[in-house]
Amino acid sequence: MKKPLLVLATHNKHKLVEIRKILGPLPYRVVDLEGFPPYTVRETGKTLAENALLKARKGVRRTGHLCLSDDSGLEVKQLKGTPGVYSARYAGPGCSYEDNNRKLLRVLKGVPASRRTAVFRCVVALSSPDGKTRLFEGRIPGRITVESRGKNGFGYDPVFIPRGGDGRTFAEMTLAEKNAFSHRAAAFKKAAAFLTK
Ligand code: IMP
């Protein structure tokens, strides 16, 4: 029998690679948005959960299938939890990952290691054509480096050292190593467990 479709409603190719690896085998055929008519989602939510839901619900409306979507962000304690839901545009509209990292390191210049703690949070929304939704959350505490290190991954990976690791940043780890820790892995693993129940 043909498996039903599960659409990963994200346009971020970096994340797709990560998410497919994390989900593992499911009783669904997991596809991305390629092949569906293109659309955009304005991430107007004030929280990660609101944005994840916006994206998953719109995914269902546009594809007609069960959709998974996520929203994540970096919350820096010294900065009262910012950039948080605004992590992607921290350095302003159209900024690059490098711009964001430079700004973060600049803002934290001179702040001692003990006060450079941060949390990566990810909220995954599952939305189905019958209108049901569910949320799953993952978080990983860590700290912000004083300089960028490593070439792998994306976003704030070069400036984030997860707690419980060996002192390397996410960008100094392989994808498999990062997934052993990451907020996104934790959230999607919860979603995968729910989908295989
Ligand atoms: P998104 O809303 O899940 O796409 O994430 C928002 C922003 O948070 C991204 O543009 C990245 O800057 C940052 N971010 C989210 N997850 C990660 C990660 O795993 N590593 C590094 N940065 C991340």
PDB file of C-alpha atoms and ligand atoms in Angstrom:
ATOM      1  CA  MET A   1       0.000   0.000   0.000  1.00  0.00           C
ATOM      2  CA  LYS A   2       1.222   3.493  -0.817  1.00  0.00           C
ATOM      3  CA  LYS A   3       2.276   5.501   2.231  1.00  0.00           C
ATOM      4  CA  PRO A   4       0.480   8.825   2.857  1.00  0.00           C
ATOM      5  CA  LEU A   5       2.451  12.021   2.267  1.00  0.00           C
ATOM      6  CA  LEU A   6       4.043  14.076   5.010  1.00  0.00           C
ATOM      7  CA  VAL A   7       5.217  17.474   3.783  1.00  0.00           C
ATOM      8  CA  LEU A   8       8.129  19.252   5.436  1.00  0.00           C
ATOM      9  CA  ALA A   9       6.901  22.806   5.031  1.00  0.00           C
ATOM     10  CA  THR A  10      10.231  24.627   4.902  1.00  0.00           C
ATOM     11  CA  HIS A  11      12.189  26.302   2.131  1.00  0.00           C
ATOM     12  CA  ASN A  12      15.463  26.192   4.065  1.00  0.00           C
ATOM     13  CA  LYS A  13      17.571  23.532   2.328  1.00  0.00           C
ATOM     14  CA  HIS A  14      20.040  23.344   5.238  1.00  0.00           C
ATOM     15  CA  LYS A  15      17.233  22.468   7.582  1.00  0.00           C
ATOM     16  CA  LEU A  16      15.714  19.919   5.198  1.00  0.00           C
ATOM     17  CA  VAL A  17      18.918  17.892   5.148  1.00  0.00           C
ATOM     18  CA  GLU A  18      19.045  17.938   8.940  1.00  0.00           C
ATOM     19  CA  ILE A  19      15.371  17.130   9.416  1.00  0.00           C
ATOM     20  CA  ARG A  20      15.318  14.151   7.044  1.00  0.00           C
ATOM     21  CA  LYS A  21      18.249  12.617   8.924  1.00  0.00           C
ATOM     22  CA  ILE A  22      16.580  13.210  12.281  1.00  0.00           C
ATOM     23  CA  LEU A  23      13.148  11.828  11.371  1.00  0.00           C
ATOM     24  CA  GLY A  24      14.427   8.449  10.176  1.00  0.00           C
ATOM     25  CA  PRO A  25      11.935   5.912   8.813  1.00  0.00           C
ATOM     26  CA  LEU A  26       8.278   6.881   9.206  1.00  0.00           C
ATOM     27  CA  PRO A  27       4.988   5.381   8.014  1.00  0.00           C
ATOM     28  CA  TYR A  28       4.813   8.366   5.614  1.00  0.00           C
ATOM     29  CA  ARG A  29       6.520   9.371   2.402  1.00  0.00           C
ATOM     30  CA  VAL A  30       8.373  12.491   3.510  1.00  0.00           C
ATOM     31  CA  VAL A  31       8.628  15.195   0.844  1.00  0.00           C
ATOM     32  CA  ASP A  32       9.527  18.874   0.817  1.00  0.00           C
ATOM     33  CA  LEU A  33       7.693  21.746  -0.849  1.00  0.00           C
ATOM     34  CA  GLU A  34       9.406  21.273  -4.187  1.00  0.00           C
ATOM     35  CA  GLY A  35       6.826  20.110  -6.662  1.00  0.00           C
ATOM     36  CA  PHE A  36       4.054  22.153  -5.043  1.00  0.00           C
ATOM     37  CA  PRO A  37       3.170  25.626  -6.344  1.00  0.00           C
ATOM     38  CA  PRO A  38       5.469  28.106  -4.576  1.00  0.00           C
ATOM     39  CA  TYR A  39       4.143  30.339  -1.816  1.00  0.00           C
ATOM     40  CA  THR A  40       5.515  32.492   0.959  1.00  0.00           C
ATOM     41  CA  VAL A  41       4.611  32.773   4.630  1.00  0.00           C
ATOM     42  CA  ARG A  42       4.977  35.993   6.598  1.00  0.00           C
ATOM     43  CA  GLU A  43       6.388  35.001   9.961  1.00  0.00           C
ATOM     44  CA  THR A  44       4.402  37.527  11.933  1.00  0.00           C
ATOM     45  CA  GLY A  45       4.138  35.479  15.140  1.00  0.00           C
ATOM     46  CA  LYS A  46       5.440  36.845  18.436  1.00  0.00           C
ATOM     47  CA  THR A  47       6.577  33.398  19.540  1.00  0.00           C
ATOM     48  CA  LEU A  48       8.283  30.407  17.962  1.00  0.00           C
ATOM     49  CA  ALA A  49       5.090  28.368  18.438  1.00  0.00           C
ATOM     50  CA  GLU A  50       2.965  30.955  16.625  1.00  0.00           C
ATOM     51  CA  ASN A  51       5.346  31.006  13.659  1.00  0.00           C
ATOM     52  CA  ALA A  52       5.654  27.213  13.513  1.00  0.00           C
ATOM     53  CA  LEU A  53       1.843  26.958  13.478  1.00  0.00           C
ATOM     54  CA  LEU A  54       1.498  29.665  10.814  1.00  0.00           C
ATOM     55  CA  LYS A  55       3.871  27.749   8.542  1.00  0.00           C
ATOM     56  CA  ALA A  56       2.360  24.304   9.175  1.00  0.00           C
ATOM     57  CA  ARG A  57      -1.234  25.512   8.691  1.00  0.00           C
ATOM     58  CA  LYS A  58      -0.397  27.347   5.491  1.00  0.00           C
ATOM     59  CA  GLY A  59       1.471  24.247   4.302  1.00  0.00           C
ATOM     60  CA  VAL A  60      -1.709  22.203   4.772  1.00  0.00           C
ATOM     61  CA  ARG A  61      -3.807  24.805   2.934  1.00  0.00           C
ATOM     62  CA  ARG A  62      -1.386  24.890   0.006  1.00  0.00           C
ATOM     63  CA  THR A  63      -0.572  21.183  -0.317  1.00  0.00           C
ATOM     64  CA  GLY A  64      -3.629  19.452   1.120  1.00  0.00           C
ATOM     65  CA  HIS A  65      -1.389  17.068   3.093  1.00  0.00           C
ATOM     66  CA  LEU A  66      -0.180  16.526   6.653  1.00  0.00           C
ATOM     67  CA  CYS A  67       2.532  19.131   7.268  1.00  0.00           C
ATOM     68  CA  LEU A  68       5.428  19.547   9.665  1.00  0.00           C
ATOM     69  CA  SER A  69       7.047  22.901  10.175  1.00  0.00           C
ATOM     70  CA  ASP A  70       9.448  24.379  12.673  1.00  0.00           C
ATOM     71  CA  ASP A  71      10.612  27.669  14.022  1.00  0.00           C
ATOM     72  CA  SER A  72      13.722  28.101  16.057  1.00  0.00           C
ATOM     73  CA  GLY A  73      15.827  30.757  17.631  1.00  0.00           C
ATOM     74  CA  LEU A  74      18.688  31.534  19.924  1.00  0.00           C
ATOM     75  CA  GLU A  75      17.887  33.090  23.310  1.00  0.00           C
ATOM     76  CA  VAL A  76      20.852  34.785  24.975  1.00  0.00           C
ATOM     77  CA  LYS A  77      20.409  35.293  28.707  1.00  0.00           C
ATOM     78  CA  GLN A  78      22.547  38.422  28.920  1.00  0.00           C
ATOM     79  CA  LEU A  79      20.349  39.935  26.179  1.00  0.00           C
ATOM     80  CA  LYS A  80      17.091  39.073  27.991  1.00  0.00           C
ATOM     81  CA  GLY A  81      16.284  36.204  25.620  1.00  0.00           C
ATOM     82  CA  THR A  82      16.929  38.020  22.358  1.00  0.00           C
ATOM     83  CA  PRO A  83      17.329  37.545  19.413  1.00  0.00           C
ATOM     84  CA  GLY A  84      14.815  34.718  20.034  1.00  0.00           C
ATOM     85  CA  VAL A  85      12.007  34.715  17.497  1.00  0.00           C
ATOM     86  CA  TYR A  86      13.907  37.409  15.551  1.00  0.00           C
ATOM     87  CA  SER A  87      17.115  35.332  15.223  1.00  0.00           C
ATOM     88  CA  ALA A  88      17.068  35.246  11.407  1.00  0.00           C
ATOM     89  CA  ARG A  89      16.910  39.054  11.073  1.00  0.00           C
ATOM     90  CA  TYR A  90      18.939  40.050  14.130  1.00  0.00           C
ATOM     91  CA  ALA A  91      21.326  42.283  12.161  1.00  0.00           C
ATOM     92  CA  GLY A  92      18.515  43.818  10.086  1.00  0.00           C
ATOM     93  CA  PRO A  93      16.469  43.035   6.971  1.00  0.00           C
ATOM     94  CA  GLY A  94      18.322  40.976   4.390  1.00  0.00           C
ATOM     95  CA  CYS A  95      21.244  40.252   6.740  1.00  0.00           C
ATOM     96  CA  SER A  96      23.464  37.195   6.333  1.00  0.00           C
ATOM     97  CA  TYR A  97      24.320  34.565   8.937  1.00  0.00           C
ATOM     98  CA  GLU A  98      27.770  36.190   9.213  1.00  0.00           C
ATOM     99  CA  ASP A  99      26.195  39.618   9.861  1.00  0.00           C
ATOM    100  CA  ASN A 100      24.163  38.132  12.711  1.00  0.00           C
ATOM    101  CA  ASN A 101      27.154  36.393  14.241  1.00  0.00           C
ATOM    102  CA  ARG A 102      29.285  39.527  14.003  1.00  0.00           C
ATOM    103  CA  LYS A 103      26.562  41.575  15.684  1.00  0.00           C
ATOM    104  CA  LEU A 104      26.102  39.043  18.475  1.00  0.00           C
ATOM    105  CA  LEU A 105      29.840  38.861  19.201  1.00  0.00           C
ATOM    106  CA  ARG A 106      30.052  42.650  19.131  1.00  0.00           C
ATOM    107  CA  VAL A 107      27.133  43.097  21.524  1.00  0.00           C
ATOM    108  CA  LEU A 108      28.642  40.529  23.908  1.00  0.00           C
ATOM    109  CA  LYS A 109      32.179  41.944  23.676  1.00  0.00           C
ATOM    110  CA  GLY A 110      33.810  41.925  27.115  1.00  0.00           C
ATOM    111  CA  VAL A 111      31.027  39.830  28.691  1.00  0.00           C
ATOM    112  CA  PRO A 112      32.688  37.024  30.695  1.00  0.00           C
ATOM    113  CA  ALA A 113      32.127  33.339  29.881  1.00  0.00           C
ATOM    114  CA  SER A 114      29.894  32.860  32.932  1.00  0.00           C
ATOM    115  CA  ARG A 115      27.390  35.372  31.501  1.00  0.00           C
ATOM    116  CA  ARG A 116      27.455  34.174  27.882  1.00  0.00           C
ATOM    117  CA  THR A 117      24.865  31.454  28.409  1.00  0.00           C
ATOM    118  CA  ALA A 118      22.207  30.896  25.766  1.00  0.00           C
ATOM    119  CA  VAL A 119      19.543  28.399  24.740  1.00  0.00           C
ATOM    120  CA  PHE A 120      18.651  27.211  21.267  1.00  0.00           C
ATOM    121  CA  ARG A 121      14.929  26.481  21.159  1.00  0.00           C
ATOM    122  CA  CYS A 122      12.929  24.799  18.429  1.00  0.00           C
ATOM    123  CA  VAL A 123       9.165  24.381  18.204  1.00  0.00           C
ATOM    124  CA  VAL A 124       7.778  21.924  15.672  1.00  0.00           C
ATOM    125  CA  ALA A 125       4.149  22.152  14.570  1.00  0.00           C
ATOM    126  CA  LEU A 126       2.266  19.248  13.047  1.00  0.00           C
ATOM    127  CA  SER A 127      -0.889  20.201  11.222  1.00  0.00           C
ATOM    128  CA  SER A 128      -3.329  17.905   9.451  1.00  0.00           C
ATOM    129  CA  PRO A 129      -5.999  18.563   6.804  1.00  0.00           C
ATOM    130  CA  ASP A 130      -8.735  17.837   9.379  1.00  0.00           C
ATOM    131  CA  GLY A 131      -7.623  20.937  11.324  1.00  0.00           C
ATOM    132  CA  LYS A 132      -5.796  19.168  14.170  1.00  0.00           C
ATOM    133  CA  THR A 133      -2.469  20.583  15.324  1.00  0.00           C
ATOM    134  CA  ARG A 134       0.209  19.520  17.808  1.00  0.00           C
ATOM    135  CA  LEU A 135       3.370  21.176  19.073  1.00  0.00           C
ATOM    136  CA  PHE A 136       6.695  19.607  20.080  1.00  0.00           C
ATOM    137  CA  GLU A 137       9.587  21.483  21.667  1.00  0.00           C
ATOM    138  CA  GLY A 138      13.327  20.914  21.915  1.00  0.00           C
ATOM    139  CA  ARG A 139      15.973  23.007  23.652  1.00  0.00           C
ATOM    140  CA  ILE A 140      19.699  22.867  24.151  1.00  0.00           C
ATOM    141  CA  PRO A 141      21.551  25.095  26.604  1.00  0.00           C
ATOM    142  CA  GLY A 142      25.051  26.292  25.834  1.00  0.00           C
ATOM    143  CA  ARG A 143      27.156  29.409  25.603  1.00  0.00           C
ATOM    144  CA  ILE A 144      28.310  31.948  23.057  1.00  0.00           C
ATOM    145  CA  THR A 145      31.963  31.934  21.985  1.00  0.00           C
ATOM    146  CA  VAL A 146      34.137  35.058  21.766  1.00  0.00           C
ATOM    147  CA  GLU A 147      34.933  34.368  18.106  1.00  0.00           C
ATOM    148  CA  SER A 148      33.399  32.346  15.248  1.00  0.00           C
ATOM    149  CA  ARG A 149      34.747  28.801  14.954  1.00  0.00           C
ATOM    150  CA  GLY A 150      34.073  26.099  12.370  1.00  0.00           C
ATOM    151  CA  LYS A 151      32.672  25.837   8.866  1.00  0.00           C
ATOM    152  CA  ASN A 152      29.810  23.337   9.118  1.00  0.00           C
ATOM    153  CA  GLY A 153      26.125  23.945   9.670  1.00  0.00           C
ATOM    154  CA  PHE A 154      24.457  27.326   9.329  1.00  0.00           C
ATOM    155  CA  GLY A 155      23.203  30.332  11.264  1.00  0.00           C
ATOM    156  CA  TYR A 156      24.668  30.752  14.732  1.00  0.00           C
ATOM    157  CA  ASP A 157      26.449  27.365  14.627  1.00  0.00           C
ATOM    158  CA  PRO A 158      29.971  28.943  14.613  1.00  0.00           C
ATOM    159  CA  VAL A 159      29.297  30.900  17.825  1.00  0.00           C
ATOM    160  CA  PHE A 160      27.366  28.316  19.883  1.00  0.00           C
ATOM    161  CA  ILE A 161      28.949  25.687  22.147  1.00  0.00           C
ATOM    162  CA  PRO A 162      26.373  23.176  23.404  1.00  0.00           C
ATOM    163  CA  ARG A 163      26.492  22.175  27.068  1.00  0.00           C
ATOM    164  CA  GLY A 164      27.568  18.580  27.546  1.00  0.00           C
ATOM    165  CA  GLY A 165      29.896  18.587  24.553  1.00  0.00           C
ATOM    166  CA  ASP A 166      33.674  18.736  24.323  1.00  0.00           C
ATOM    167  CA  GLY A 167      33.907  22.494  23.840  1.00  0.00           C
ATOM    168  CA  ARG A 168      33.478  22.505  20.065  1.00  0.00           C
ATOM    169  CA  THR A 169      30.921  24.785  18.441  1.00  0.00           C
ATOM    170  CA  PHE A 170      28.086  23.265  16.397  1.00  0.00           C
ATOM    171  CA  ALA A 171      29.982  24.422  13.281  1.00  0.00           C
ATOM    172  CA  GLU A 172      32.990  22.328  14.322  1.00  0.00           C
ATOM    173  CA  MET A 173      30.843  19.183  14.508  1.00  0.00           C
ATOM    174  CA  THR A 174      29.637  16.844  11.826  1.00  0.00           C
ATOM    175  CA  LEU A 175      25.899  16.880  11.198  1.00  0.00           C
ATOM    176  CA  ALA A 176      25.528  13.583  13.064  1.00  0.00           C
ATOM    177  CA  GLU A 177      27.366  15.021  16.065  1.00  0.00           C
ATOM    178  CA  LYS A 178      25.238  18.174  16.035  1.00  0.00           C
ATOM    179  CA  ASN A 179      22.047  16.126  15.817  1.00  0.00           C
ATOM    180  CA  ALA A 180      23.009  14.267  18.985  1.00  0.00           C
ATOM    181  CA  PHE A 181      22.539  17.596  20.812  1.00  0.00           C
ATOM    182  CA  SER A 182      20.459  19.935  18.756  1.00  0.00           C
ATOM    183  CA  HIS A 183      17.193  21.604  19.721  1.00  0.00           C
ATOM    184  CA  ARG A 184      15.775  20.763  16.286  1.00  0.00           C
ATOM    185  CA  ALA A 185      16.701  17.084  16.640  1.00  0.00           C
ATOM    186  CA  ALA A 186      15.021  16.927  20.062  1.00  0.00           C
ATOM    187  CA  ALA A 187      11.806  18.526  18.762  1.00  0.00           C
ATOM    188  CA  PHE A 188      11.608  16.475  15.543  1.00  0.00           C
ATOM    189  CA  LYS A 189      12.381  13.245  17.416  1.00  0.00           C
ATOM    190  CA  LYS A 190       9.345  13.944  19.607  1.00  0.00           C
ATOM    191  CA  ALA A 191       7.273  14.549  16.464  1.00  0.00           C
ATOM    192  CA  ALA A 192       8.616  11.320  14.888  1.00  0.00           C
ATOM    193  CA  ALA A 193       7.733   9.340  18.022  1.00  0.00           C
ATOM    194  CA  PHE A 194       4.187  10.745  17.868  1.00  0.00           C
ATOM    195  CA  LEU A 195       3.871   9.903  14.151  1.00  0.00           C
ATOM    196  CA  THR A 196       4.986   6.296  14.662  1.00  0.00           C
ATOM    197  CA  LYS A 197       2.705   5.676  17.685  1.00  0.00           C
TER     198      LYS A 197
HETATM  199  P1  IMP B   1      14.151  29.298  11.789  1.00  0.00           P
HETATM  200  O1  IMP B   1      13.049  30.232  12.094  1.00  0.00           O
HETATM  201  O2  IMP B   1      13.964  27.960  12.383  1.00  0.00           O
HETATM  202  O3  IMP B   1      14.503  29.249  10.340  1.00  0.00           O
HETATM  203  O4  IMP B   1      15.445  29.847  12.523  1.00  0.00           O
HETATM  204  C1  IMP B   1      15.640  31.234  12.682  1.00  0.00           C
HETATM  205  C2  IMP B   1      17.096  31.528  12.761  1.00  0.00           C
HETATM  206  O5  IMP B   1      17.637  30.952  13.957  1.00  0.00           O
HETATM  207  C3  IMP B   1      17.938  30.970  11.623  1.00  0.00           C
HETATM  208  O6  IMP B   1      17.979  31.856  10.534  1.00  0.00           O
HETATM  209  C4  IMP B   1      19.284  30.852  12.257  1.00  0.00           C
HETATM  210  O7  IMP B   1      19.951  32.080  12.242  1.00  0.00           O
HETATM  211  C5  IMP B   1      18.934  30.518  13.700  1.00  0.00           C
HETATM  212  N1  IMP B   1      18.988  29.055  13.894  1.00  0.00           N
HETATM  213  C6  IMP B   1      17.956  28.189  14.015  1.00  0.00           C
HETATM  214  N2  IMP B   1      18.406  26.933  14.164  1.00  0.00           N
HETATM  215  C7  IMP B   1      19.743  27.006  14.138  1.00  0.00           C
HETATM  216  C8  IMP B   1      20.767  26.020  14.234  1.00  0.00           C
HETATM  217  O8  IMP B   1      20.556  24.816  14.347  1.00  0.00           O
HETATM  218  N3  IMP B   1      22.019  26.497  14.164  1.00  0.00           N
HETATM  219  C9  IMP B   1      22.312  27.809  14.022  1.00  0.00           C
HETATM  220  N4  IMP B   1      21.399  28.757  13.905  1.00  0.00           N
HETATM  221  C10 IMP B   1      20.107  28.359  13.964  1.00  0.00           C
END
